Amino acid sequence: MRIGNGYDFHRLVEGRRLILGGVEIPYRLGLLGHSDADLLTHAITDALLGAACLGDIGRHFPPGDPQWQDVSSLLLLSKVLELVRGRGLRLSNVDAVVVAERPKLAPHIPAIRQSLAGALGLPLDRLSVKATTNEGLGPVGEGLAMACHAVVLLEE
């Protein structure tokens, strides 16, 4: 078995949609980034790459490359999943936590899990997504940014 850890952090800004796990969340701010800035999907993507010893998301999808401008992060995830499977590895489970002061994410977790389970080809009982706050501390706690941690387990 192989374990991978992923982390992502994005600033919240006006004029962008808030996408998490491929699901648009109604909110007045969105995440700043080159792609759709879906930090949940990015963290899972990085965890997959780490477990397979394939580098990081920036190596495969450089932020300055125009072909990745505003692209769905689910597409990036699917490309990485192909690379992982090409190495003879199978995704066993995912556990992720989004850290955000607002908006409240609990009502959106079922749709997010459904979206990611479909993209990853996992049953729902092997994909966990949680949300927490930063208790008002730091840029996340002040509502200026969001962060996400993800762990994946791959089997050979």
PDB file of C-alpha atoms in Angstrom:
ATOM      1  CA  MET A   1       0.000   0.000   0.000  1.00  0.00           C
ATOM      2  CA  ARG A   2       0.997   3.598  -0.591  1.00  0.00           C
ATOM      3  CA  ILE A   3      -0.217   6.682   1.246  1.00  0.00           C
ATOM      4  CA  GLY A   4      -0.262  10.157  -0.307  1.00  0.00           C
ATOM      5  CA  ASN A   5      -0.806  13.519   1.335  1.00  0.00           C
ATOM      6  CA  GLY A   6      -2.040  16.617  -0.481  1.00  0.00           C
ATOM      7  CA  TYR A   7      -2.521  20.231   0.568  1.00  0.00           C
ATOM      8  CA  ASP A   8      -3.806  23.309  -1.218  1.00  0.00           C
ATOM      9  CA  PHE A   9      -4.504  26.914  -0.250  1.00  0.00           C
ATOM     10  CA  HIS A  10      -6.202  29.637  -2.323  1.00  0.00           C
ATOM     11  CA  ARG A  11      -7.152  33.248  -1.727  1.00  0.00           C
ATOM     12  CA  LEU A  12     -10.869  34.161  -1.934  1.00  0.00           C
ATOM     13  CA  VAL A  13     -11.659  36.975  -4.398  1.00  0.00           C
ATOM     14  CA  GLU A  14     -14.615  38.658  -6.055  1.00  0.00           C
ATOM     15  CA  GLY A  15     -15.466  37.805  -9.657  1.00  0.00           C
ATOM     16  CA  ARG A  16     -14.728  34.076  -9.427  1.00  0.00           C
ATOM     17  CA  ARG A  17     -17.006  31.077  -8.935  1.00  0.00           C
ATOM     18  CA  LEU A  18     -16.478  28.912  -5.847  1.00  0.00           C
ATOM     19  CA  ILE A  19     -15.936  25.334  -7.023  1.00  0.00           C
ATOM     20  CA  LEU A  20     -15.245  22.492  -4.561  1.00  0.00           C
ATOM     21  CA  GLY A  21     -15.044  18.878  -5.673  1.00  0.00           C
ATOM     22  CA  GLY A  22     -16.490  19.863  -9.045  1.00  0.00           C
ATOM     23  CA  VAL A  23     -19.578  21.434  -7.443  1.00  0.00           C
ATOM     24  CA  GLU A  24     -20.360  25.142  -7.663  1.00  0.00           C
ATOM     25  CA  ILE A  25     -21.129  26.535  -4.214  1.00  0.00           C
ATOM     26  CA  PRO A  26     -23.245  29.709  -4.100  1.00  0.00           C
ATOM     27  CA  TYR A  27     -21.103  32.412  -2.507  1.00  0.00           C
ATOM     28  CA  ARG A  28     -20.136  36.011  -3.204  1.00  0.00           C
ATOM     29  CA  LEU A  29     -16.430  35.083  -3.479  1.00  0.00           C
ATOM     30  CA  GLY A  30     -14.517  32.430  -5.384  1.00  0.00           C
ATOM     31  CA  LEU A  31     -11.047  30.941  -5.260  1.00  0.00           C
ATOM     32  CA  LEU A  32      -8.240  32.639  -7.156  1.00  0.00           C
ATOM     33  CA  GLY A  33      -6.208  30.364  -9.401  1.00  0.00           C
ATOM     34  CA  HIS A  34      -5.129  29.514 -12.936  1.00  0.00           C
ATOM     35  CA  SER A  35      -7.621  26.672 -13.411  1.00  0.00           C
ATOM     36  CA  ASP A  36     -11.051  26.715 -11.746  1.00  0.00           C
ATOM     37  CA  ALA A  37      -9.052  26.805  -8.455  1.00  0.00           C
ATOM     38  CA  ASP A  38     -10.940  23.832  -6.971  1.00  0.00           C
ATOM     39  CA  LEU A  39      -8.640  23.396  -3.982  1.00  0.00           C
ATOM     40  CA  LEU A  40     -10.352  20.202  -2.792  1.00  0.00           C
ATOM     41  CA  THR A  41      -9.747  18.484  -6.108  1.00  0.00           C
ATOM     42  CA  HIS A  42      -6.206  19.913  -6.221  1.00  0.00           C
ATOM     43  CA  ALA A  43      -5.377  18.494  -2.785  1.00  0.00           C
ATOM     44  CA  ILE A  44      -6.671  15.048  -3.799  1.00  0.00           C
ATOM     45  CA  THR A  45      -4.745  15.273  -7.084  1.00  0.00           C
ATOM     46  CA  ASP A  46      -1.527  16.105  -5.216  1.00  0.00           C
ATOM     47  CA  ALA A  47      -2.134  13.253  -2.768  1.00  0.00           C
ATOM     48  CA  LEU A  48      -2.503  10.817  -5.693  1.00  0.00           C
ATOM     49  CA  LEU A  49       0.672  12.117  -7.305  1.00  0.00           C
ATOM     50  CA  GLY A  50       2.547  11.865  -4.009  1.00  0.00           C
ATOM     51  CA  ALA A  51       1.452   8.288  -3.323  1.00  0.00           C
ATOM     52  CA  ALA A  52       2.541   7.278  -6.828  1.00  0.00           C
ATOM     53  CA  CYS A  53       5.838   9.248  -6.573  1.00  0.00           C
ATOM     54  CA  LEU A  54       4.916  11.295  -9.642  1.00  0.00           C
ATOM     55  CA  GLY A  55       5.768  14.786  -8.431  1.00  0.00           C
ATOM     56  CA  ASP A  56       3.168  17.460  -7.798  1.00  0.00           C
ATOM     57  CA  ILE A  57       0.287  19.126  -9.580  1.00  0.00           C
ATOM     58  CA  GLY A  58       2.396  22.109 -10.701  1.00  0.00           C
ATOM     59  CA  ARG A  59       4.839  19.808 -12.487  1.00  0.00           C
ATOM     60  CA  HIS A  60       2.067  18.202 -14.544  1.00  0.00           C
ATOM     61  CA  PHE A  61      -0.119  21.297 -15.032  1.00  0.00           C
ATOM     62  CA  PRO A  62       2.105  24.410 -14.833  1.00  0.00           C
ATOM     63  CA  PRO A  63       0.129  27.468 -13.736  1.00  0.00           C
ATOM     64  CA  GLY A  64       1.572  29.590 -16.557  1.00  0.00           C
ATOM     65  CA  ASP A  65       0.473  27.156 -19.294  1.00  0.00           C
ATOM     66  CA  PRO A  66      -2.511  28.645 -21.181  1.00  0.00           C
ATOM     67  CA  GLN A  67      -4.034  25.208 -21.879  1.00  0.00           C
ATOM     68  CA  TRP A  68      -4.923  24.890 -18.170  1.00  0.00           C
ATOM     69  CA  GLN A  69      -6.464  28.389 -17.874  1.00  0.00           C
ATOM     70  CA  ASP A  70      -9.933  28.094 -16.250  1.00  0.00           C
ATOM     71  CA  VAL A  71     -10.035  24.324 -16.915  1.00  0.00           C
ATOM     72  CA  SER A  72     -12.100  22.077 -14.650  1.00  0.00           C
ATOM     73  CA  SER A  73      -9.916  20.544 -11.962  1.00  0.00           C
ATOM     74  CA  LEU A  74     -11.891  17.312 -12.423  1.00  0.00           C
ATOM     75  CA  LEU A  75     -10.169  17.026 -15.835  1.00  0.00           C
ATOM     76  CA  LEU A  76      -6.763  17.376 -14.157  1.00  0.00           C
ATOM     77  CA  LEU A  77      -7.801  14.765 -11.603  1.00  0.00           C
ATOM     78  CA  SER A  78      -8.839  12.323 -14.331  1.00  0.00           C
ATOM     79  CA  LYS A  79      -5.497  12.744 -16.131  1.00  0.00           C
ATOM     80  CA  VAL A  80      -3.608  12.050 -12.889  1.00  0.00           C
ATOM     81  CA  LEU A  81      -5.808   9.049 -12.132  1.00  0.00           C
ATOM     82  CA  GLU A  82      -4.845   7.633 -15.548  1.00  0.00           C
ATOM     83  CA  LEU A  83      -1.147   8.091 -14.702  1.00  0.00           C
ATOM     84  CA  VAL A  84      -1.638   6.370 -11.339  1.00  0.00           C
ATOM     85  CA  ARG A  85      -3.496   3.453 -12.916  1.00  0.00           C
ATOM     86  CA  GLY A  86      -0.781   3.257 -15.573  1.00  0.00           C
ATOM     87  CA  ARG A  87       1.654   2.461 -12.779  1.00  0.00           C
ATOM     88  CA  GLY A  88      -0.483  -0.520 -11.749  1.00  0.00           C
ATOM     89  CA  LEU A  89      -1.887   1.266  -8.706  1.00  0.00           C
ATOM     90  CA  ARG A  90      -5.531   1.256  -7.591  1.00  0.00           C
ATOM     91  CA  LEU A  91      -7.169   3.947  -5.497  1.00  0.00           C
ATOM     92  CA  SER A  92      -8.568   2.446  -2.315  1.00  0.00           C
ATOM     93  CA  ASN A  93      -9.895   5.483  -0.430  1.00  0.00           C
ATOM     94  CA  VAL A  94      -9.776   9.256   0.015  1.00  0.00           C
ATOM     95  CA  ASP A  95     -10.133  11.373   3.151  1.00  0.00           C
ATOM     96  CA  ALA A  96     -10.184  15.163   2.800  1.00  0.00           C
ATOM     97  CA  VAL A  97     -10.960  18.163   4.974  1.00  0.00           C
ATOM     98  CA  VAL A  98     -11.712  21.647   3.654  1.00  0.00           C
ATOM     99  CA  VAL A  99     -10.817  24.483   6.024  1.00  0.00           C
ATOM    100  CA  ALA A 100     -13.057  27.523   5.478  1.00  0.00           C
ATOM    101  CA  GLU A 101     -14.700  30.034   7.744  1.00  0.00           C
ATOM    102  CA  ARG A 102     -17.515  30.675   5.250  1.00  0.00           C
ATOM    103  CA  PRO A 103     -19.632  29.727   3.487  1.00  0.00           C
ATOM    104  CA  LYS A 104     -20.893  26.849   5.587  1.00  0.00           C
ATOM    105  CA  LEU A 105     -20.081  23.740   3.552  1.00  0.00           C
ATOM    106  CA  ALA A 106     -21.998  21.015   5.413  1.00  0.00           C
ATOM    107  CA  PRO A 107     -25.116  21.301   3.191  1.00  0.00           C
ATOM    108  CA  HIS A 108     -22.956  20.808   0.086  1.00  0.00           C
ATOM    109  CA  ILE A 109     -20.899  17.820   1.269  1.00  0.00           C
ATOM    110  CA  PRO A 110     -23.267  15.140  -0.143  1.00  0.00           C
ATOM    111  CA  ALA A 111     -23.135  16.660  -3.664  1.00  0.00           C
ATOM    112  CA  ILE A 112     -19.365  17.122  -3.426  1.00  0.00           C
ATOM    113  CA  ARG A 113     -18.873  13.488  -2.371  1.00  0.00           C
ATOM    114  CA  GLN A 114     -21.131  12.308  -5.222  1.00  0.00           C
ATOM    115  CA  SER A 115     -19.161  14.369  -7.748  1.00  0.00           C
ATOM    116  CA  LEU A 116     -15.753  13.180  -6.555  1.00  0.00           C
ATOM    117  CA  ALA A 117     -16.827   9.540  -6.183  1.00  0.00           C
ATOM    118  CA  GLY A 118     -17.978   9.599  -9.801  1.00  0.00           C
ATOM    119  CA  ALA A 119     -14.761  11.237 -11.015  1.00  0.00           C
ATOM    120  CA  LEU A 120     -12.597   8.786  -9.060  1.00  0.00           C
ATOM    121  CA  GLY A 121     -14.667   5.657  -9.672  1.00  0.00           C
ATOM    122  CA  LEU A 122     -15.009   5.088  -5.931  1.00  0.00           C
ATOM    123  CA  PRO A 123     -18.044   3.991  -3.926  1.00  0.00           C
ATOM    124  CA  LEU A 124     -19.219   6.646  -1.457  1.00  0.00           C
ATOM    125  CA  ASP A 125     -18.119   4.558   1.513  1.00  0.00           C
ATOM    126  CA  ARG A 126     -14.496   5.013   0.366  1.00  0.00           C
ATOM    127  CA  LEU A 127     -14.593   8.789  -0.038  1.00  0.00           C
ATOM    128  CA  SER A 128     -14.749  11.123   2.956  1.00  0.00           C
ATOM    129  CA  VAL A 129     -15.035  14.898   2.706  1.00  0.00           C
ATOM    130  CA  LYS A 130     -15.286  17.005   5.841  1.00  0.00           C
ATOM    131  CA  ALA A 131     -15.321  20.722   6.551  1.00  0.00           C
ATOM    132  CA  THR A 132     -14.011  22.699   9.492  1.00  0.00           C
ATOM    133  CA  THR A 133     -13.195  26.296  10.346  1.00  0.00           C
ATOM    134  CA  ASN A 134      -9.982  27.921  11.491  1.00  0.00           C
ATOM    135  CA  GLU A 135     -11.715  29.390  14.555  1.00  0.00           C
ATOM    136  CA  GLY A 136     -11.290  32.927  13.233  1.00  0.00           C
ATOM    137  CA  LEU A 137      -7.492  32.690  13.083  1.00  0.00           C
ATOM    138  CA  GLY A 138      -5.176  33.555  10.200  1.00  0.00           C
ATOM    139  CA  PRO A 139      -6.178  34.290   6.583  1.00  0.00           C
ATOM    140  CA  VAL A 140      -8.584  31.337   6.510  1.00  0.00           C
ATOM    141  CA  GLY A 141     -10.201  32.383   9.772  1.00  0.00           C
ATOM    142  CA  GLU A 142     -10.522  35.951   8.539  1.00  0.00           C
ATOM    143  CA  GLY A 143     -12.407  34.727   5.459  1.00  0.00           C
ATOM    144  CA  LEU A 144      -9.614  35.711   3.066  1.00  0.00           C
ATOM    145  CA  ALA A 145      -8.708  32.187   1.923  1.00  0.00           C
ATOM    146  CA  MET A 146      -9.517  28.477   2.101  1.00  0.00           C
ATOM    147  CA  ALA A 147      -7.276  25.465   2.606  1.00  0.00           C
ATOM    148  CA  CYS A 148      -7.635  21.736   2.124  1.00  0.00           C
ATOM    149  CA  HIS A 149      -5.813  18.622   3.325  1.00  0.00           C
ATOM    150  CA  ALA A 150      -6.284  15.245   1.608  1.00  0.00           C
ATOM    151  CA  VAL A 151      -4.958  11.741   2.163  1.00  0.00           C
ATOM    152  CA  VAL A 152      -5.282   8.850  -0.289  1.00  0.00           C
ATOM    153  CA  LEU A 153      -4.478   5.175  -0.065  1.00  0.00           C
ATOM    154  CA  LEU A 154      -3.289   3.359  -3.177  1.00  0.00           C
ATOM    155  CA  GLU A 155      -2.916  -0.409  -3.499  1.00  0.00           C
ATOM    156  CA  GLU A 156      -0.403  -2.144  -5.741  1.00  0.00           C
TER     157      GLU A 156
END
